[in-house]
Coordinates of C-alpha atoms and ligand atoms in Angstrom, one line a residue:
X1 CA -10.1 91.6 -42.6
X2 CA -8.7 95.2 -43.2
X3 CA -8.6 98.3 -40.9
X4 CA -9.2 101.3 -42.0
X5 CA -5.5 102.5 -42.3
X6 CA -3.8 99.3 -42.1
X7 CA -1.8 97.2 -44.6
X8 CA -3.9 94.7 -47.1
X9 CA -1.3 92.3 -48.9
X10 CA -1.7 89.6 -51.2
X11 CA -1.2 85.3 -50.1
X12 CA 1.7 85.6 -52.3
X13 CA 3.1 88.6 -50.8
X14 CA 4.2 90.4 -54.0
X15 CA 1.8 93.6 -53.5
X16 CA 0.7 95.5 -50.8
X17 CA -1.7 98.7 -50.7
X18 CA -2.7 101.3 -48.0
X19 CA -6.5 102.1 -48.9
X20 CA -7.5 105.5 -47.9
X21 CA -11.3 104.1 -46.7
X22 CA -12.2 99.9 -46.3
X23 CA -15.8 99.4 -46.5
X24 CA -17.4 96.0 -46.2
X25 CA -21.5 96.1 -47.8
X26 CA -23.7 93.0 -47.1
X27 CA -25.9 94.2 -50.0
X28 CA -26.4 95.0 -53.5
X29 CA -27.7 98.6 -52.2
X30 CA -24.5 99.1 -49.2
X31 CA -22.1 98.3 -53.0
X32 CA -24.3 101.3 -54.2
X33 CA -23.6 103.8 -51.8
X34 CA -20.6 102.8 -51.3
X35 CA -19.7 103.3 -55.2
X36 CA -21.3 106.8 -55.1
X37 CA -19.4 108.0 -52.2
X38 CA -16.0 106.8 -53.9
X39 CA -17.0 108.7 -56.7
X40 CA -18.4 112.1 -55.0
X41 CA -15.4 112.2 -52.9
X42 CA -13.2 111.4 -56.3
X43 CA -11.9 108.2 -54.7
X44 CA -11.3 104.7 -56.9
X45 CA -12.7 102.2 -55.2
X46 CA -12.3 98.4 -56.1
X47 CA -13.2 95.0 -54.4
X48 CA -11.1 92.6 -53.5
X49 CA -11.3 89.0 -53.2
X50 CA -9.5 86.7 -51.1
X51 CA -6.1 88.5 -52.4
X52 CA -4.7 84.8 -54.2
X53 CA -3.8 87.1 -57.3
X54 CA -0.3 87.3 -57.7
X55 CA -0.3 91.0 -59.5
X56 CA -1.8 94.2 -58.5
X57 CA -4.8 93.4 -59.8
X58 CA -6.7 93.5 -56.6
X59 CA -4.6 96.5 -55.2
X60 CA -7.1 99.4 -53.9
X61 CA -5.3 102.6 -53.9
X62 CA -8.9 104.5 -52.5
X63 CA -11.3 103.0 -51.1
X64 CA -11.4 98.9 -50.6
X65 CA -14.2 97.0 -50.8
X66 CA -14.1 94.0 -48.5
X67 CA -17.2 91.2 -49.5
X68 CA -17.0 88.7 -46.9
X69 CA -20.1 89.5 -45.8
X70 CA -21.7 89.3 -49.1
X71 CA -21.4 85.6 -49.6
X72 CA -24.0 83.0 -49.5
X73 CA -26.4 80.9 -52.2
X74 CA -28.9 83.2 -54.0
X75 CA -31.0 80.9 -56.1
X76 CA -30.4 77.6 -57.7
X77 CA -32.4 76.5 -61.0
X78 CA -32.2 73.0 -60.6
X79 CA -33.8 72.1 -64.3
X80 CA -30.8 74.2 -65.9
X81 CA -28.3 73.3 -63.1
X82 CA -27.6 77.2 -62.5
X83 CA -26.7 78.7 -59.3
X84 CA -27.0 82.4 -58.5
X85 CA -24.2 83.2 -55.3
X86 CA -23.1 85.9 -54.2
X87 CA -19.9 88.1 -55.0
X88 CA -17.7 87.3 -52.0
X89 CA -18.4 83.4 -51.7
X90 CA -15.5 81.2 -51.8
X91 CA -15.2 78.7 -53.7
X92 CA -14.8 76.3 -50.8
X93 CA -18.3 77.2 -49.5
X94 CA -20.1 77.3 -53.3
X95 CA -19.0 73.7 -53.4
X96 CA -20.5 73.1 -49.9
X97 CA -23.8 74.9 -50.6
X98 CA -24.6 73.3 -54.4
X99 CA -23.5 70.3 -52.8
X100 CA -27.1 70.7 -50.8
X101 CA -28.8 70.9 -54.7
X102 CA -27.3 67.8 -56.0
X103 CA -25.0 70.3 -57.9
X104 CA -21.1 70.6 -58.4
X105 CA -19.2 73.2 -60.0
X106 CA -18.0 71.3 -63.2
X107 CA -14.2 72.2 -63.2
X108 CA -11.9 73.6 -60.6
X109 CA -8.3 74.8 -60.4
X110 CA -5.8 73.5 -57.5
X111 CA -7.1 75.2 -54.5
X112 CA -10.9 77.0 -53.8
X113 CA -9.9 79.8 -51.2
X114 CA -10.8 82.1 -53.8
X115 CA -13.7 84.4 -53.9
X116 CA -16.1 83.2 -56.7
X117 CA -16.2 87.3 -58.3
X118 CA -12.1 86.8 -57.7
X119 CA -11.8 84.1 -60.1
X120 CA -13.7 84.7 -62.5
X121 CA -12.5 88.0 -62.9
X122 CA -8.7 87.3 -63.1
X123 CA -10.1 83.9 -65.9
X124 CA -9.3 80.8 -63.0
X125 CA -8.9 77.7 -64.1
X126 CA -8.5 74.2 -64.2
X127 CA -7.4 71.1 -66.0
X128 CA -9.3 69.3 -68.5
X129 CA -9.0 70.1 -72.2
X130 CA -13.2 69.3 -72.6
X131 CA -13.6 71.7 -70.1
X132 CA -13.1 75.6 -69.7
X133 CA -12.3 78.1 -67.0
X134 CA -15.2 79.2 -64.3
X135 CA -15.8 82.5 -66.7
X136 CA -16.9 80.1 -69.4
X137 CA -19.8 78.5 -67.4
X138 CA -21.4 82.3 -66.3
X139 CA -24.3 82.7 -67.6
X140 CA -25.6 86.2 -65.6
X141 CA -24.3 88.8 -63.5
X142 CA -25.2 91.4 -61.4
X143 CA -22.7 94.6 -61.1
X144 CA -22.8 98.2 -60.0
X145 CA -21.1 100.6 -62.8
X146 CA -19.3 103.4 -62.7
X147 CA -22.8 105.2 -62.1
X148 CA -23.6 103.8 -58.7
X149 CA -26.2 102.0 -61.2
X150 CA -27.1 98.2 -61.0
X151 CA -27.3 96.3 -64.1
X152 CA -28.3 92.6 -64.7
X153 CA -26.4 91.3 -67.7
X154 CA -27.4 87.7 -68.5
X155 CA -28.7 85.5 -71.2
X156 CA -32.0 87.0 -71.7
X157 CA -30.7 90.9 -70.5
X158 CA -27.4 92.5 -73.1
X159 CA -26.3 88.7 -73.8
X160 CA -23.7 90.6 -76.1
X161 CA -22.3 91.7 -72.8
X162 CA -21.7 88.8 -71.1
X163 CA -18.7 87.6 -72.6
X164 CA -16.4 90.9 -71.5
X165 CA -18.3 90.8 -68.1
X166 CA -17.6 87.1 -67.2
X167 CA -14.5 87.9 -66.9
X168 CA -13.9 92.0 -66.4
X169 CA -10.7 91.9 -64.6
X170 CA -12.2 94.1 -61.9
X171 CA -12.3 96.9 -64.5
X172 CA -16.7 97.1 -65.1
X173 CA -17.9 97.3 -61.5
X174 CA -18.3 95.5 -58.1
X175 CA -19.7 92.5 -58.8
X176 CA -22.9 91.2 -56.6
X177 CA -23.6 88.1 -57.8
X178 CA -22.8 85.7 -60.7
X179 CA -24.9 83.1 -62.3
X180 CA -22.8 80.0 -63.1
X181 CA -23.8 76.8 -64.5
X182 CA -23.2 73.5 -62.7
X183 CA -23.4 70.2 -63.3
X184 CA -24.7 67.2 -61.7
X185 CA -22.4 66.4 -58.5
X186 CA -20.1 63.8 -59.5
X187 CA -16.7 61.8 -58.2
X188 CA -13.1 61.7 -59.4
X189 CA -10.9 58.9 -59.4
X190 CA -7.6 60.2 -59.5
X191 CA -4.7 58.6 -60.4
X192 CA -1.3 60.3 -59.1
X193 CA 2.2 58.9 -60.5
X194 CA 5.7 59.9 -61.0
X195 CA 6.7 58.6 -64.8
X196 CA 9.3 59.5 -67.1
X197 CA 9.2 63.1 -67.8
X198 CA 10.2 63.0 -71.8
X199 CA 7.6 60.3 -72.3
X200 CA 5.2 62.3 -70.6
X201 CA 5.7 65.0 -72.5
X202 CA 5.5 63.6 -75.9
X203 CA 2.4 61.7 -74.6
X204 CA 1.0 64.9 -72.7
X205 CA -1.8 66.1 -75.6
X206 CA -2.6 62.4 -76.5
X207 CA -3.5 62.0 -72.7
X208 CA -5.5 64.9 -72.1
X209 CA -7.5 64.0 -75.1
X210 CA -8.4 61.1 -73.8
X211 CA -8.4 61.8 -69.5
X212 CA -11.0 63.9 -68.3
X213 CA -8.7 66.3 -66.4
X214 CA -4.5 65.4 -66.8
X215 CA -1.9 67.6 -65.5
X216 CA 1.9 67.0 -64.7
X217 CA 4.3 68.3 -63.0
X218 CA 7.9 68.8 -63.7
X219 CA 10.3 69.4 -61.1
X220 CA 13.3 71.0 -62.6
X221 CA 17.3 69.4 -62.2
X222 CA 15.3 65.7 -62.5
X223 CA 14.0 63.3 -64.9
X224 CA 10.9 62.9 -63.5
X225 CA 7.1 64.2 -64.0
X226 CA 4.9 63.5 -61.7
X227 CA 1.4 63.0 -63.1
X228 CA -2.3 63.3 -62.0
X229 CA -5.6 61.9 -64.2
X230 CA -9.1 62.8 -62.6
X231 CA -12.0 60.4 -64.1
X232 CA -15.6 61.8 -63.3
X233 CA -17.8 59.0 -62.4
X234 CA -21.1 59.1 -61.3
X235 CA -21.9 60.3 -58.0
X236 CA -23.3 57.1 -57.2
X237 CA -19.9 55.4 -57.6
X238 CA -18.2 53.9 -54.4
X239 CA -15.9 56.6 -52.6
X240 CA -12.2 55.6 -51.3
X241 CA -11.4 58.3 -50.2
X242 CA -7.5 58.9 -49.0
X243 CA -7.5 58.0 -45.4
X244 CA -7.5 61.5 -43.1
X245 CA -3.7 60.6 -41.7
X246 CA -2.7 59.7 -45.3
X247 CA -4.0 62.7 -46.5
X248 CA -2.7 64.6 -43.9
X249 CA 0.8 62.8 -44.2
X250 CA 1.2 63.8 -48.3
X251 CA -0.8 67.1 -48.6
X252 CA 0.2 68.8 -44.9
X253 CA 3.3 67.1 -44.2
X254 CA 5.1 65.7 -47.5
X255 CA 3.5 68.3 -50.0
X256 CA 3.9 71.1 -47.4
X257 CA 5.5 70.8 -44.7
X258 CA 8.8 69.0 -45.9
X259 CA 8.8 71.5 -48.9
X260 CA 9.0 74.5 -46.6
X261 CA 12.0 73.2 -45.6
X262 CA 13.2 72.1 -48.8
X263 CA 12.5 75.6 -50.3
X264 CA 13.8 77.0 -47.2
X265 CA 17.1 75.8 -47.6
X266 CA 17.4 76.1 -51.0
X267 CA 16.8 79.5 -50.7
X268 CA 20.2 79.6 -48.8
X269 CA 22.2 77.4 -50.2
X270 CA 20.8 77.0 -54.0
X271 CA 23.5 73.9 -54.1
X272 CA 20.9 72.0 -52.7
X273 CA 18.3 72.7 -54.8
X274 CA 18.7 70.0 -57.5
X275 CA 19.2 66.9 -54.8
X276 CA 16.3 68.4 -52.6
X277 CA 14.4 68.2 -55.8
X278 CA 15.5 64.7 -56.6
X279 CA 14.6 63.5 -53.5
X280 CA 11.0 65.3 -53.6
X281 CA 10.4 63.5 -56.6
X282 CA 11.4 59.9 -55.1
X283 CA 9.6 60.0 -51.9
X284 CA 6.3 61.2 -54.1
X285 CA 4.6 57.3 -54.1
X286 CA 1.8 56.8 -56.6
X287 CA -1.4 56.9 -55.1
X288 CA -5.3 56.1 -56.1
X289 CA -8.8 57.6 -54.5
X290 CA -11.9 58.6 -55.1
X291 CA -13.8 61.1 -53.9
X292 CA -16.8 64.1 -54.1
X293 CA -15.0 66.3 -57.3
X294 CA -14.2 69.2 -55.2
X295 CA -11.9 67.0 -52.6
X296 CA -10.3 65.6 -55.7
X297 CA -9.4 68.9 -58.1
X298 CA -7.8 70.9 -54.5
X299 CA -5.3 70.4 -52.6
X300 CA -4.1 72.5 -49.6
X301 CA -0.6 74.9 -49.9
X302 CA 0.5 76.5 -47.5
X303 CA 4.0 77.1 -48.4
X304 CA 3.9 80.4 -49.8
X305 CA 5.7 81.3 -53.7
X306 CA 5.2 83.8 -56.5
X307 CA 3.7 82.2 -59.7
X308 CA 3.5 82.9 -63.5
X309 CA 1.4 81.1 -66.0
X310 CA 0.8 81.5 -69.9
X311 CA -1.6 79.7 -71.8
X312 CA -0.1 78.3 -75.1
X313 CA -1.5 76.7 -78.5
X314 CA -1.6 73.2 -77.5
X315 CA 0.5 72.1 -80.2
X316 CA 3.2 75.1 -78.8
X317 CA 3.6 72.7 -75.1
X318 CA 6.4 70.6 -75.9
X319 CA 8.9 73.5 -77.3
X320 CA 7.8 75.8 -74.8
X321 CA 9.0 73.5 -72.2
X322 CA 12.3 72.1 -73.8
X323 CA 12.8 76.3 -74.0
X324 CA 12.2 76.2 -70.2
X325 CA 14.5 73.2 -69.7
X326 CA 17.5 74.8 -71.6
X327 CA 17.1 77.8 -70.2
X328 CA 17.1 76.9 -66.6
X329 CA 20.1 74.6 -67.3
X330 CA 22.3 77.5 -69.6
X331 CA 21.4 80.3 -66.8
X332 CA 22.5 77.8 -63.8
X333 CA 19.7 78.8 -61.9
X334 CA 18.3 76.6 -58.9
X335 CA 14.5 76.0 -59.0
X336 CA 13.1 74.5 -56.3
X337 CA 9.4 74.8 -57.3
X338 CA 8.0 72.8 -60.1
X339 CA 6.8 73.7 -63.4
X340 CA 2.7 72.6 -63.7
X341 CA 1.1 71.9 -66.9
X342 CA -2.5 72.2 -67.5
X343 CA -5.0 72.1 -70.4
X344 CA -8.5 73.8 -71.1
X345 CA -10.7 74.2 -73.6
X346 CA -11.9 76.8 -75.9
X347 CA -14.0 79.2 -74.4
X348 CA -15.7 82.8 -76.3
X349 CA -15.1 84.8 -73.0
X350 CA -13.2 88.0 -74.5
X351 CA -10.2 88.3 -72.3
X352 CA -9.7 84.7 -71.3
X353 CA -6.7 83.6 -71.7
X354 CA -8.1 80.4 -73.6
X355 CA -10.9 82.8 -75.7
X356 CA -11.1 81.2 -79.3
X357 CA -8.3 78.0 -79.1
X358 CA -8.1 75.0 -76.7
X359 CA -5.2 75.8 -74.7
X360 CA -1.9 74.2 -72.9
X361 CA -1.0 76.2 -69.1
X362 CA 2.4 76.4 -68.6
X363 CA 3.2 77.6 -64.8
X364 CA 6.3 78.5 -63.1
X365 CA 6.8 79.2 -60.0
X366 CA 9.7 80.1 -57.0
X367 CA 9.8 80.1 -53.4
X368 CA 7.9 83.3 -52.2
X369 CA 12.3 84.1 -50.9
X370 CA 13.6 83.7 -53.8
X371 CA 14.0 85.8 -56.3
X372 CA 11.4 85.5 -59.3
X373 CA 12.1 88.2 -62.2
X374 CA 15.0 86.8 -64.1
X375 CA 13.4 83.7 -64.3
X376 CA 9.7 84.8 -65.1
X377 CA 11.0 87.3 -67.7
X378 CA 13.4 85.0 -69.6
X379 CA 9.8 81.9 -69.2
X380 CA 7.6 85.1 -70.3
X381 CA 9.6 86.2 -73.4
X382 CA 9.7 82.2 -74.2
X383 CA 6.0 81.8 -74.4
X384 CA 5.0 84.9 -76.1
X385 CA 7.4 83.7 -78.9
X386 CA 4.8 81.1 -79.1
X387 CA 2.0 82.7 -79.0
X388 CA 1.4 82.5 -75.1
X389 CA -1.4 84.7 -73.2
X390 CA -0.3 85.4 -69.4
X391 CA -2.9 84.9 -66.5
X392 CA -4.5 87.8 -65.4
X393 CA -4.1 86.8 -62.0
X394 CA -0.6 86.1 -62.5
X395 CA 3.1 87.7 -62.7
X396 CA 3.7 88.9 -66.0
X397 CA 5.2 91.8 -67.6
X398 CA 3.2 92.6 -70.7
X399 CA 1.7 96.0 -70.9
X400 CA -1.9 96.6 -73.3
X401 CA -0.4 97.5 -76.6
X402 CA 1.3 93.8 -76.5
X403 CA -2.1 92.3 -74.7
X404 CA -4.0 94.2 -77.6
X405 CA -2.2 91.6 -80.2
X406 CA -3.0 88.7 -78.3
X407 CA -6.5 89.2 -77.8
X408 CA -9.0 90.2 -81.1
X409 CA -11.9 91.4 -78.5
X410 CA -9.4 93.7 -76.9
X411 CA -10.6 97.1 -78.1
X412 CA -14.7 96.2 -77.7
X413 CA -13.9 95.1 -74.5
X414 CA -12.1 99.0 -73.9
X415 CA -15.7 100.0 -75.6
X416 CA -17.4 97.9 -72.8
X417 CA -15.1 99.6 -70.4
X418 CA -15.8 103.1 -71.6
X419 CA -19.6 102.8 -71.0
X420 CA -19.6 100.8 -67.3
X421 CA -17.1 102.9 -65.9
X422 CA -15.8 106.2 -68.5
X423 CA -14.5 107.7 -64.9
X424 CA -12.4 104.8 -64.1
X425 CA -13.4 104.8 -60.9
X426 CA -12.7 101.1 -60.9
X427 CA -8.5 101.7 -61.8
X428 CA -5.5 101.0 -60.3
X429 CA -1.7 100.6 -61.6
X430 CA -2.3 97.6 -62.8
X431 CA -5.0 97.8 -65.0
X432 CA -3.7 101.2 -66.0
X433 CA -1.0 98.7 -67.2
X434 CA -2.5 96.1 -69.1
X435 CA -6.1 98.2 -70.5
X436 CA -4.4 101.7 -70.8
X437 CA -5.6 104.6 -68.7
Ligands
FAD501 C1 -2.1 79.1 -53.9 C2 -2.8 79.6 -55.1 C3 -3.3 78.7 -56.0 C4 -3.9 79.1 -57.2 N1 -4.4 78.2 -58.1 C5 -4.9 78.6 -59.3 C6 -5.4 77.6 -60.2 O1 -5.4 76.4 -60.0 N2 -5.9 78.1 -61.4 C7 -5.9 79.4 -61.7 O2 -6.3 79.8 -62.8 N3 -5.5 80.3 -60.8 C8 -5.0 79.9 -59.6 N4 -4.6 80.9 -58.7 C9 -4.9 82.3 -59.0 C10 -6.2 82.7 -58.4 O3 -7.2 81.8 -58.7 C11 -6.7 84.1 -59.0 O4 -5.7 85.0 -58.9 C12 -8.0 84.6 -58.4 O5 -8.3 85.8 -59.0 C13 -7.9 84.8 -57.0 O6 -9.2 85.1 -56.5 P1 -9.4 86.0 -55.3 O7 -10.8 85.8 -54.7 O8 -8.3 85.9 -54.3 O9 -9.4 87.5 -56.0 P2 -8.4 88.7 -55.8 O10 -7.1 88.3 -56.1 O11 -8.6 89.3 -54.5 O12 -9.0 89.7 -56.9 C14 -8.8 89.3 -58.3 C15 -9.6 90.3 -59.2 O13 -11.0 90.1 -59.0 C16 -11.6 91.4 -58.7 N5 -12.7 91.2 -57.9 C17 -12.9 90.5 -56.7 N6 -14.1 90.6 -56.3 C18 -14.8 91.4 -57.2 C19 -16.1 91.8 -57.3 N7 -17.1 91.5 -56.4 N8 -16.5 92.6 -58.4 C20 -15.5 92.9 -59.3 N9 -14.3 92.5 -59.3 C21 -13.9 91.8 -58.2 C22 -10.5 92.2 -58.0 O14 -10.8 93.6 -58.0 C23 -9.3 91.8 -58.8 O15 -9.3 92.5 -60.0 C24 -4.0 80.5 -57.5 C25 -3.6 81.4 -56.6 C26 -2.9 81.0 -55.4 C27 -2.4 82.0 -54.4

């Protein structure tokens, strides 16, 4: 929670902001008011999630809206498996409360501390190249414009809308609610395996073709990728789920708590970094469970670092990463954290980052001490030679004339902009940045 006055930072700890006013509504009419004071007093105002964005995307510089207290289970539909929740509900606690329905979401990326407006604004995603990001399931939304006005945009209500507003980058509004469609609740069975890392990427589109959710991986100075397959099986399906200590023993200890002190050191002596790495990889055991989807798709991390991540053509993964791989090597750099591959599919959501091709994710990532822009750069300018789309929510250094080629909706979703908020009372640097002014 903010003070009025005080510091709000990011998780990653790459922005900060000093908001002039912090306001936290606990209804669609407080958002309102609130909205219309910003704008009376000539203010910005913007909400911000859970602060996991790794830009300034969430950076108030007026006032900041703070929804914790807008969170909570609206409706559910059961027949079309849709779910109405509220702006400021984290993931964590939609799982919990859908859960109640028979419901889970169908997809989730590698941790749900997010707000459920927060990631679906900055295009979150998973793995699973059948399945898209959250902003592709959306099927209505609630938002408060520019105006102080509330519109409803949803299947039925401006359908042509829904597209730019599933995924708005905070630019359209404050967000009240968001209609998303679930699926049944269902387990994962996930598989977890180091393996040969040039195998695995040669094999890496043949296996997400035919895994429900594959990912790997790679930690750089080794041989070694270190894989994960999800399989959804009904929720019927017997649950082995990893023991608490043995859960506690790879995801606290091993996955976090050794790698804080792995990363720690490497940040002072960098020498260390390619042994520290080759150890991480050999005390990673395989390991089998099964359990409710959310368990499976999340993991805790609590060792802070700054992360990049462009989606790719599919077919564009296995140069972009051999790129990646010479570069680290010809640069001499030191990475302790690991590069993670992902896949998605096609979605039509205007500025998602897999709008109109079934896509590869190609992250990187450094120690929150370390320093990140050589290397992000140098992985940036490397994907966008391939065609690569950064994450919204993620470092990147593209500004909106090069984002403009990258994404055909661009300029109706500036059209879209001009008519929810022609005041841009919903700015800050960085969308100034990536829309234009
Ligand atoms: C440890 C970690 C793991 C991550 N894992 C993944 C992953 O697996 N996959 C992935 O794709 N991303 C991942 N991310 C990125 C993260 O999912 C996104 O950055 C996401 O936007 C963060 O959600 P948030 O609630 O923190 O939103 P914030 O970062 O606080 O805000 C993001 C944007 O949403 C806007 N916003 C928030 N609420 C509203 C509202 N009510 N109305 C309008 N706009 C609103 C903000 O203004 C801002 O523009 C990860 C981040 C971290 C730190």
């Amino acid at each position: 929670m903010t003070a009025t006055g005080a510091v709000w930072r990011n998780w990653a700890r790459t922005e900060t902001a000093r908001p002039i006013r912090v306001e936290r509504p606990s209804s669609a009419g407080a958002v309102q008011r609130a909205v219309r004071a910003a704008a009376a007093s000539g203010l910005p105002i913007k909400a911000a999630g859970a602060g996991h964005s790794f830009t300034g995307i969430a950076v108030a510089i007026g006032v900041l809206l703070e929804l914790d207290d807008l969170s909570g289970l609206v409706a559910v539909d059961r027949d079309r498996r849709y779910a109405t929740i509220l702006a400021g509900t984290r993931l964590s606690d939609v799982s919990r409360l859908i859960a109640g329905h028979g419901l889970a979401l169908q997809n989730l990326g590698d941790i749900d501390r997010q707000t459920i407006a927060g990631a679906i604004s900055t295009g979150t995603h998973g793995t699973g190249i059948a399945y898209p990001g959250l902003a592709g399931r959306v099927r209505a939304v609630t938002v408060v414009t520019g105006d102080g006005s509330l519109r409803h945009i949803s299947e039925e209500d401006s359908p042509e809308l829904l597209p730019a507003i599933a995924l708005g980058l905070g630019a359209l509004g404050v967000i009240v609610d968001i209609t998303i469609e679930c699926v049944d609740a269902f387990v994962l069975r996930a598989v977890e395996t180091p393996e040969p890392y040039a195998e695995t990427v040669h094999a890496a589109e043949a296996r997400a073709r035919v895994s429900d959710h594959f990912e790997f991986y790679w930690f750089p100075h080794t041989d070694v990728a270190l894989t994960k397959t999800n399989t959804r099986l009904p929720s019927t399906s017997r649950r082995a789920p990893l023991p608490r200590v043995r859960r506690w023993v790879d995801d606290d200890l091993m996955a976090n708590g050794l790698y804080r002190a792995a990363c720690a050191t490497g940040a002072v002596v960098p020498v260390m970094v390619p042994p520290l790495n080759r150890a991480a990889t050999r005390l990673t055991g395989s390991r089998r469970f099964t359990d409710h989807s959310h368990r499976v798709f999340t993991t805790p991390r609590s060792v802070r670092f700054a992360e990049m991540e462009y989606a790719v053509p599919v077919g564009e993964l296995a140069a972009v990463l051999d790129e990646i791989r010479r570069l680290i090597d010809a640069e001499g750099w030191r990475i302790s954290f690991p590069v993670e591959v992902r896949f998605a599919a096609e979605d039509d959501v205007w500025l998602s980052t897999a709008s109109g091709r079934e896509s590869a994710y190609i992250a990187v990532h450094r120690y929150y001490r370390d320093a990140h822009e050589d290397y992000f750069r140098a992985v940036g300018e490397i994907a966008g030679r391939h065609g690569g789309r950064p994450h919204w929510g993620k470092i990147h250094y593209l500004g909106a004339q090069e984002i403009r080629s990258l994404y055909p909706r661009f300029d109706e979703f500036l059209a879209v902009r001009e008519q929810f908020d022609p005041q841009r009372l919903f700015a800050n640097p960085y969308l100034d940045r990536v829309l234009g002014p």
